[in-house]
mmCIF file of C-alpha atoms and ligand atoms in Angstrom:
data_model
loop_
_atom_site.group_PDB
_atom_site.id
_atom_site.type_symbol
_atom_site.label_atom_id
_atom_site.label_comp_id
_atom_site.label_asym_id
_atom_site.label_seq_id
_atom_site.Cartn_x
_atom_site.Cartn_y
_atom_site.Cartn_z
ATOM 1 C CA UNK A 1 114.716 26.657 148.781
ATOM 2 C CA UNK A 2 115.529 27.628 145.508
ATOM 3 C CA UNK A 3 117.566 24.854 144.464
ATOM 4 C CA UNK A 4 114.752 22.315 146.167
ATOM 5 C CA UNK A 5 112.177 23.704 144.221
ATOM 6 C CA UNK A 6 114.039 23.444 140.608
ATOM 7 C CA UNK A 7 114.727 19.601 141.108
ATOM 8 C CA UNK A 8 111.778 19.089 142.211
ATOM 9 C CA UNK A 9 110.245 20.846 139.040
ATOM 10 C CA UNK A 10 111.948 19.193 136.493
ATOM 11 C CA UNK A 11 110.793 16.003 138.661
ATOM 12 C CA UNK A 12 107.566 16.393 138.129
ATOM 13 C CA UNK A 13 107.276 18.070 134.773
ATOM 14 C CA UNK A 14 106.971 15.207 132.711
ATOM 15 C CA UNK A 15 103.733 14.583 134.571
ATOM 16 C CA UNK A 16 101.626 17.134 132.875
ATOM 17 C CA UNK A 17 102.071 15.375 129.786
ATOM 18 C CA UNK A 18 99.474 12.793 131.578
ATOM 19 C CA UNK A 19 97.350 14.840 132.358
ATOM 20 C CA UNK A 20 94.823 17.522 130.014
ATOM 21 C CA UNK A 21 94.025 21.250 129.953
ATOM 22 C CA UNK A 22 90.110 22.021 131.079
ATOM 23 C CA UNK A 23 88.182 22.770 127.602
ATOM 24 C CA UNK A 24 84.524 23.006 128.926
ATOM 25 C CA UNK A 25 85.308 27.177 129.231
ATOM 26 C CA UNK A 26 87.166 27.190 125.606
ATOM 27 C CA UNK A 27 89.038 30.008 126.854
ATOM 28 C CA UNK A 28 90.673 28.164 129.116
ATOM 29 C CA UNK A 29 91.896 24.893 126.303
ATOM 30 C CA UNK A 30 94.353 27.909 125.365
ATOM 31 C CA UNK A 31 96.844 27.107 128.280
ATOM 32 C CA UNK A 32 100.019 25.656 127.297
ATOM 33 C CA UNK A 33 99.947 22.080 128.912
ATOM 34 C CA UNK A 34 103.466 22.048 129.591
ATOM 35 C CA UNK A 35 103.377 25.231 131.781
ATOM 36 C CA UNK A 36 104.455 24.684 135.464
ATOM 37 C CA UNK A 37 105.527 26.884 137.843
ATOM 38 C CA UNK A 38 105.768 27.176 141.746
ATOM 39 C CA UNK A 39 106.433 29.635 144.003
ATOM 40 C CA UNK A 40 106.916 29.810 148.644
ATOM 41 C CA UNK A 41 106.000 32.478 150.462
ATOM 42 C CA UNK A 42 107.051 31.557 154.304
ATOM 43 C CA UNK A 43 106.554 33.084 157.700
ATOM 44 C CA UNK A 44 109.529 34.813 157.584
ATOM 45 C CA UNK A 45 108.686 36.885 154.611
ATOM 46 C CA UNK A 46 110.882 35.019 152.692
ATOM 47 C CA UNK A 47 110.037 34.526 148.378
ATOM 48 C CA UNK A 48 111.522 31.646 147.024
ATOM 49 C CA UNK A 49 110.039 30.347 143.508
ATOM 50 C CA UNK A 50 110.987 28.419 140.542
ATOM 51 C CA UNK A 51 109.541 27.784 136.804
ATOM 52 C CA UNK A 52 106.810 29.967 134.656
ATOM 53 C CA UNK A 53 105.963 31.676 138.099
ATOM 54 C CA UNK A 54 104.516 35.037 136.518
ATOM 55 C CA UNK A 55 102.186 33.214 134.139
ATOM 56 C CA UNK A 56 98.972 34.673 134.635
ATOM 57 C CA UNK A 57 96.117 32.771 134.795
ATOM 58 C CA UNK A 58 92.837 32.922 136.388
ATOM 59 C CA UNK A 59 92.174 31.581 139.831
ATOM 60 C CA UNK A 60 88.892 29.952 138.810
ATOM 61 C CA UNK A 61 87.636 27.888 141.615
ATOM 62 C CA UNK A 62 90.533 29.040 144.183
ATOM 63 C CA UNK A 63 88.281 32.502 144.459
ATOM 64 C CA UNK A 64 85.896 29.911 146.527
ATOM 65 C CA UNK A 65 87.821 30.294 150.128
ATOM 66 C CA UNK A 66 88.029 34.050 149.029
ATOM 67 C CA UNK A 67 84.167 34.050 148.617
ATOM 68 C CA UNK A 68 83.750 32.453 151.927
ATOM 69 C CA UNK A 69 86.243 34.714 153.874
ATOM 70 C CA UNK A 70 84.357 37.572 152.057
ATOM 71 C CA UNK A 71 80.572 35.943 153.089
ATOM 72 C CA UNK A 72 81.889 35.169 156.595
ATOM 73 C CA UNK A 73 83.060 38.764 156.843
ATOM 74 C CA UNK A 74 79.976 40.118 155.953
ATOM 75 C CA UNK A 75 77.388 37.754 157.415
ATOM 76 C CA UNK A 76 79.594 36.107 160.639
ATOM 77 C CA UNK A 77 79.590 32.603 161.034
ATOM 78 C CA UNK A 78 75.812 31.743 162.179
ATOM 79 C CA UNK A 79 74.861 34.381 158.745
ATOM 80 C CA UNK A 80 77.019 31.977 156.451
ATOM 81 C CA UNK A 81 75.825 28.291 158.209
ATOM 82 C CA UNK A 82 72.480 29.029 157.462
ATOM 83 C CA UNK A 83 73.056 29.247 154.293
ATOM 84 C CA UNK A 84 76.142 27.449 153.131
ATOM 85 C CA UNK A 85 77.095 23.990 155.237
ATOM 86 C CA UNK A 86 80.147 22.608 156.090
ATOM 87 C CA UNK A 87 80.097 19.009 154.880
ATOM 88 C CA UNK A 88 82.671 17.896 151.571
ATOM 89 C CA UNK A 89 79.877 16.686 149.021
ATOM 90 C CA UNK A 90 82.176 13.742 147.668
ATOM 91 C CA UNK A 91 81.141 14.887 144.351
ATOM 92 C CA UNK A 92 82.552 17.041 141.599
ATOM 93 C CA UNK A 93 81.981 20.832 141.290
ATOM 94 C CA UNK A 94 79.608 20.941 139.470
ATOM 95 C CA UNK A 95 77.383 18.596 140.375
ATOM 96 C CA UNK A 96 73.861 19.242 141.549
ATOM 97 C CA UNK A 97 74.552 17.778 144.755
ATOM 98 C CA UNK A 98 71.610 16.876 146.808
ATOM 99 C CA UNK A 99 68.498 14.747 145.439
ATOM 100 C CA UNK A 100 65.134 16.375 145.636
ATOM 101 C CA UNK A 101 64.163 15.708 148.497
ATOM 102 C CA UNK A 102 67.261 16.728 150.270
ATOM 103 C CA UNK A 103 68.094 20.070 148.800
ATOM 104 C CA UNK A 104 68.638 22.639 151.865
ATOM 105 C CA UNK A 105 71.436 24.893 152.842
ATOM 106 C CA UNK A 106 73.104 21.934 154.791
ATOM 107 C CA UNK A 107 73.696 20.055 152.077
ATOM 108 C CA UNK A 108 75.815 23.014 150.465
ATOM 109 C CA UNK A 109 79.515 22.977 150.379
ATOM 110 C CA UNK A 110 81.201 26.567 149.933
ATOM 111 C CA UNK A 111 84.126 24.397 147.817
ATOM 112 C CA UNK A 112 81.364 23.918 145.593
ATOM 113 C CA UNK A 113 79.879 25.466 142.114
ATOM 114 C CA UNK A 114 76.030 25.722 144.100
ATOM 115 C CA UNK A 115 77.754 27.022 147.508
ATOM 116 C CA UNK A 116 80.177 30.018 145.725
ATOM 117 C CA UNK A 117 77.176 30.575 143.862
ATOM 118 C CA UNK A 118 75.020 31.565 147.418
ATOM 119 C CA UNK A 119 78.347 32.944 148.828
ATOM 120 C CA UNK A 120 78.024 35.251 145.838
ATOM 121 C CA UNK A 121 74.305 36.744 146.919
ATOM 122 C CA UNK A 122 76.004 36.906 150.402
ATOM 123 C CA UNK A 123 78.717 39.492 149.769
ATOM 124 C CA UNK A 124 77.086 43.184 151.099
ATOM 125 C CA UNK A 125 77.120 45.888 148.781
ATOM 126 C CA UNK A 126 73.959 48.215 147.860
ATOM 127 C CA UNK A 127 75.078 47.726 143.894
ATOM 128 C CA UNK A 128 75.574 44.298 141.863
ATOM 129 C CA UNK A 129 79.055 47.111 141.130
ATOM 130 C CA UNK A 130 79.733 47.423 144.792
ATOM 131 C CA UNK A 131 79.419 43.968 145.800
ATOM 132 C CA UNK A 132 82.362 42.750 143.522
ATOM 133 C CA UNK A 133 84.012 45.430 143.500
ATOM 134 C CA UNK A 134 84.440 44.361 146.965
ATOM 135 C CA UNK A 135 85.337 41.432 146.563
ATOM 136 C CA UNK A 136 87.878 42.574 144.599
ATOM 137 C CA UNK A 137 89.763 44.512 146.860
ATOM 138 C CA UNK A 138 90.118 41.651 149.213
ATOM 139 C CA UNK A 139 91.507 39.462 146.583
ATOM 140 C CA UNK A 140 93.681 42.674 146.011
ATOM 141 C CA UNK A 141 94.419 42.602 149.464
ATOM 142 C CA UNK A 142 94.875 39.165 150.141
ATOM 143 C CA UNK A 143 97.150 38.318 146.917
ATOM 144 C CA UNK A 144 99.253 41.802 148.213
ATOM 145 C CA UNK A 145 98.934 42.641 145.031
ATOM 146 C CA UNK A 146 96.665 45.720 144.346
ATOM 147 C CA UNK A 147 96.565 45.293 140.018
ATOM 148 C CA UNK A 148 94.934 41.895 140.171
ATOM 149 C CA UNK A 149 91.971 41.980 137.644
ATOM 150 C CA UNK A 150 89.324 40.353 135.771
ATOM 151 C CA UNK A 151 90.636 38.619 132.853
ATOM 152 C CA UNK A 152 87.746 39.859 130.044
ATOM 153 C CA UNK A 153 88.855 36.558 127.660
ATOM 154 C CA UNK A 154 88.148 34.127 130.106
ATOM 155 C CA UNK A 155 84.992 36.177 131.892
ATOM 156 C CA UNK A 156 82.951 36.107 128.629
ATOM 157 C CA UNK A 157 83.773 32.675 127.928
ATOM 158 C CA UNK A 158 82.807 31.246 131.141
ATOM 159 C CA UNK A 159 79.540 33.072 130.874
ATOM 160 C CA UNK A 160 78.704 31.818 127.606
ATOM 161 C CA UNK A 161 79.402 28.566 128.555
ATOM 162 C CA UNK A 162 77.492 28.819 131.474
ATOM 163 C CA UNK A 163 74.663 26.850 131.455
ATOM 164 C CA UNK A 164 75.066 23.976 133.857
ATOM 165 C CA UNK A 165 76.421 27.143 136.513
ATOM 166 C CA UNK A 166 72.630 28.846 135.196
ATOM 167 C CA UNK A 167 70.754 25.476 135.927
ATOM 168 C CA UNK A 168 72.386 25.094 139.362
ATOM 169 C CA UNK A 169 71.697 28.561 140.414
ATOM 170 C CA UNK A 170 67.655 28.288 139.146
ATOM 171 C CA UNK A 171 67.721 25.413 141.067
ATOM 172 C CA UNK A 172 68.951 26.918 144.238
ATOM 173 C CA UNK A 173 66.729 29.902 143.149
ATOM 174 C CA UNK A 174 63.582 27.809 143.058
ATOM 175 C CA UNK A 175 64.188 26.347 146.530
ATOM 176 C CA UNK A 176 64.337 29.028 148.221
ATOM 177 C CA UNK A 177 67.781 29.517 148.585
ATOM 178 C CA UNK A 178 69.160 31.958 146.819
ATOM 179 C CA UNK A 179 68.291 35.680 147.001
ATOM 180 C CA UNK A 180 68.573 38.394 144.885
ATOM 181 C CA UNK A 181 68.269 38.291 140.999
ATOM 182 C CA UNK A 182 70.056 34.820 139.976
ATOM 183 C CA UNK A 183 71.504 36.633 136.262
ATOM 184 C CA UNK A 184 73.065 39.250 138.760
ATOM 185 C CA UNK A 185 75.100 36.809 140.971
ATOM 186 C CA UNK A 186 75.728 34.851 138.495
ATOM 187 C CA UNK A 187 77.765 36.874 136.698
ATOM 188 C CA UNK A 188 79.676 37.991 139.805
ATOM 189 C CA UNK A 189 80.322 33.990 140.278
ATOM 190 C CA UNK A 190 81.040 34.178 136.638
ATOM 191 C CA UNK A 191 83.579 37.242 136.653
ATOM 192 C CA UNK A 192 85.248 36.431 139.887
ATOM 193 C CA UNK A 193 86.139 32.408 138.503
ATOM 194 C CA UNK A 194 87.923 34.653 135.854
ATOM 195 C CA UNK A 195 89.841 36.790 138.472
ATOM 196 C CA UNK A 196 93.780 37.476 136.426
ATOM 197 C CA UNK A 197 96.425 36.118 139.187
ATOM 198 C CA UNK A 198 99.681 34.226 138.943
ATOM 199 C CA UNK A 199 101.380 31.381 141.028
ATOM 200 C CA UNK A 200 103.381 34.499 143.115
ATOM 201 C CA UNK A 201 99.776 35.818 144.462
ATOM 202 C CA UNK A 202 98.560 32.371 145.386
ATOM 203 C CA UNK A 203 101.922 31.860 147.465
ATOM 204 C CA UNK A 204 100.076 35.287 149.403
ATOM 205 C CA UNK A 205 97.110 34.128 149.958
ATOM 206 C CA UNK A 206 98.238 30.622 151.359
ATOM 207 C CA UNK A 207 100.501 32.921 153.505
ATOM 208 C CA UNK A 208 98.276 34.984 154.523
ATOM 209 C CA UNK A 209 95.204 32.022 155.784
ATOM 210 C CA UNK A 210 99.026 29.940 157.325
ATOM 211 C CA UNK A 211 99.667 33.139 159.063
ATOM 212 C CA UNK A 212 95.761 33.008 160.821
ATOM 213 C CA UNK A 213 94.306 36.243 158.760
ATOM 214 C CA UNK A 214 97.665 38.613 159.089
ATOM 215 C CA UNK A 215 99.786 39.734 156.290
ATOM 216 C CA UNK A 216 103.302 38.371 155.666
ATOM 217 C CA UNK A 217 106.254 40.519 157.297
ATOM 218 C CA UNK A 218 104.255 43.462 158.475
ATOM 219 C CA UNK A 219 102.252 41.168 160.636
ATOM 220 C CA UNK A 220 98.276 43.711 159.813
ATOM 221 C CA UNK A 221 96.086 41.780 160.281
ATOM 222 C CA UNK A 222 93.540 41.741 157.434
ATOM 223 C CA UNK A 223 90.426 39.046 159.326
ATOM 224 C CA UNK A 224 90.374 37.561 162.111
ATOM 225 C CA UNK A 225 92.044 34.226 163.034
ATOM 226 C CA UNK A 226 88.749 32.398 164.150
ATOM 227 C CA UNK A 227 87.936 32.906 160.389
ATOM 228 C CA UNK A 228 91.670 31.339 159.262
ATOM 229 C CA UNK A 229 90.569 28.649 160.796
ATOM 230 C CA UNK A 230 87.461 27.734 159.689
ATOM 231 C CA UNK A 231 88.213 28.178 155.814
ATOM 232 C CA UNK A 232 91.682 26.311 156.683
ATOM 233 C CA UNK A 233 89.444 23.530 157.501
ATOM 234 C CA UNK A 234 87.233 23.735 155.035
ATOM 235 C CA UNK A 235 90.215 23.615 152.643
ATOM 236 C CA UNK A 236 91.542 20.427 154.411
ATOM 237 C CA UNK A 237 88.456 18.364 154.385
ATOM 238 C CA UNK A 238 87.030 19.310 150.208
ATOM 239 C CA UNK A 239 89.225 21.434 149.022
ATOM 240 C CA UNK A 240 90.713 19.490 146.021
ATOM 241 C CA UNK A 241 87.647 18.580 144.718
ATOM 242 C CA UNK A 242 86.261 14.955 145.028
ATOM 243 C CA UNK A 243 90.376 13.957 145.395
ATOM 244 C CA UNK A 244 90.223 16.450 148.902
ATOM 245 C CA UNK A 245 90.504 12.414 151.247
ATOM 246 C CA UNK A 246 93.129 11.430 149.232
ATOM 247 C CA UNK A 247 95.121 14.661 148.589
ATOM 248 C CA UNK A 248 94.896 14.711 152.538
ATOM 249 C CA UNK A 249 97.108 11.138 152.765
ATOM 250 C CA UNK A 250 99.464 12.098 150.070
ATOM 251 C CA UNK A 251 100.289 15.853 150.731
ATOM 252 C CA UNK A 252 98.466 17.041 154.105
ATOM 253 C CA UNK A 253 97.499 20.570 154.279
ATOM 254 C CA UNK A 254 94.907 22.519 153.553
ATOM 255 C CA UNK A 255 94.318 23.304 150.020
ATOM 256 C CA UNK A 256 92.542 24.618 146.910
ATOM 257 C CA UNK A 257 92.847 23.782 143.334
ATOM 258 C CA UNK A 258 90.965 25.324 140.316
ATOM 259 C CA UNK A 259 90.407 24.451 136.639
ATOM 260 C CA UNK A 260 92.626 26.377 135.138
ATOM 261 C CA UNK A 261 95.497 24.078 136.863
ATOM 262 C CA UNK A 262 96.320 25.987 139.781
ATOM 263 C CA UNK A 263 96.800 25.432 143.293
ATOM 264 C CA UNK A 264 96.815 27.039 146.460
ATOM 265 C CA UNK A 265 98.433 25.430 149.588
ATOM 266 C CA UNK A 266 98.134 27.107 153.173
ATOM 267 C CA UNK A 267 101.223 25.008 155.211
ATOM 268 C CA UNK A 268 99.719 26.610 158.753
ATOM 269 C CA UNK A 269 102.406 28.984 160.539
ATOM 270 C CA UNK A 270 104.801 27.846 158.332
ATOM 271 C CA UNK A 271 104.024 29.440 154.635
ATOM 272 C CA UNK A 272 101.861 29.729 151.308
ATOM 273 C CA UNK A 273 102.791 28.108 148.030
ATOM 274 C CA UNK A 274 100.941 28.458 144.449
ATOM 275 C CA UNK A 275 101.133 26.716 142.067
ATOM 276 C CA UNK A 276 100.253 26.305 138.568
ATOM 277 C CA UNK A 277 100.507 23.629 135.294
ATOM 278 C CA UNK A 278 97.290 23.199 133.527
ATOM 279 C CA UNK A 279 96.476 19.901 132.584
ATOM 280 C CA UNK A 280 94.206 18.512 134.820
ATOM 281 C CA UNK A 281 94.173 14.593 135.956
ATOM 282 C CA UNK A 282 90.343 13.133 136.232
ATOM 283 C CA UNK A 283 88.886 14.813 139.375
ATOM 284 C CA UNK A 284 90.245 18.344 137.798
ATOM 285 C CA UNK A 285 93.349 19.094 139.860
ATOM 286 C CA UNK A 286 96.806 19.792 138.120
ATOM 287 C CA UNK A 287 98.656 16.238 137.763
ATOM 288 C CA UNK A 288 101.637 17.633 138.037
ATOM 289 C CA UNK A 289 100.844 20.199 140.629
ATOM 290 C CA UNK A 290 100.013 17.612 142.797
ATOM 291 C CA UNK A 291 103.066 15.828 142.435
ATOM 292 C CA UNK A 292 105.205 18.798 143.307
ATOM 293 C CA UNK A 293 103.295 19.513 146.351
ATOM 294 C CA UNK A 294 103.290 15.754 147.259
ATOM 295 C CA UNK A 295 107.441 15.744 147.011
ATOM 296 C CA UNK A 296 107.710 19.267 148.910
ATOM 297 C CA UNK A 297 105.818 18.034 151.644
ATOM 298 C CA UNK A 298 107.912 14.724 151.705
ATOM 299 C CA UNK A 299 111.286 16.515 151.866
ATOM 300 C CA UNK A 300 109.810 19.685 154.547
ATOM 301 C CA UNK A 301 107.566 17.318 156.637
ATOM 302 C CA UNK A 302 104.704 19.623 155.749
ATOM 303 C CA UNK A 303 102.204 17.073 156.621
ATOM 304 C CA UNK A 304 99.813 18.344 159.854
ATOM 305 C CA UNK A 305 99.432 15.119 160.647
HETATM 306 N N1 LIG B 401 84.589 28.887 136.212
HETATM 307 C C1 LIG B 401 84.326 27.204 136.308
HETATM 308 C C2 LIG B 401 83.081 26.733 136.546
HETATM 309 O O1 LIG B 401 82.160 26.674 137.739
HETATM 310 C C3 LIG B 401 85.226 27.263 137.733
HETATM 311 C C4 LIG B 401 85.234 25.619 138.152
HETATM 312 C C5 LIG B 401 86.654 25.127 138.864
HETATM 313 O O2 LIG B 401 87.950 25.815 138.892
HETATM 314 O O3 LIG B 401 86.622 24.140 139.800
HETATM 315 O O4 LIG B 401 83.130 25.851 135.739
#
């Protein structure tokens, strides 16, 4: 496996030159575009990796499936579905994805910003601090790393360049679709996006989802299998922004990407994969990362279709 990963990594590295590092959040623009790392954790517990796989970066949108899981654990399926829908928007992650007439909870997708902001408000806890701490604890368990924390510089940068997200949150509030203090909910969202991980943590999150809610090796259950099916289905239909359809054809596994250039892929019953390469394509997905996943999928027959 390691030889295969090394070979694919060298084949895909040049693609990074065709992409652009996200710069709408100034702190993200500091990433080195030529970085490329991949980490795989198999259902047998075997770890394999290549490249810059211990380079830290922030979760960004990959926190959305974790927020969804936390929301489902705290509110149940019906509780979540009364606030956040299931259908792909086919629009960019920060789009105001409905016209004035049709803004209702059924149009809010959990893998775009509006849905993520609503899900921040669904986390249970007596105080804002407790609610964020619970999300962080779930992230640590999923990542298999008790040290996972927030990158404060990225958090400050997100918060001071978050006008679009503020607009989305206040719009939701004005429609009665967002409970609680808007600034507090937004702060939770900015912090959540700024949780720092590496390719190993992403592969571990993917491995738990691929193992339907059980930790690799110990097989300890950390959430019900029905919730893994829920999250994986949402990842399959809308995890890769408005490039999810093409990704389903080219790669064919549930996955989520983030604007830091990270991708977390779930190969049900087989493996979790974490990739980092910050140069993005026009839709916000890591350009070398998708190339690498496409090749890996072909070599190992990973597509579920
Ligand atoms: N922090 C980012 C934002 O809301 C997350 C976007 C993403 O990774 O898609 O602008």
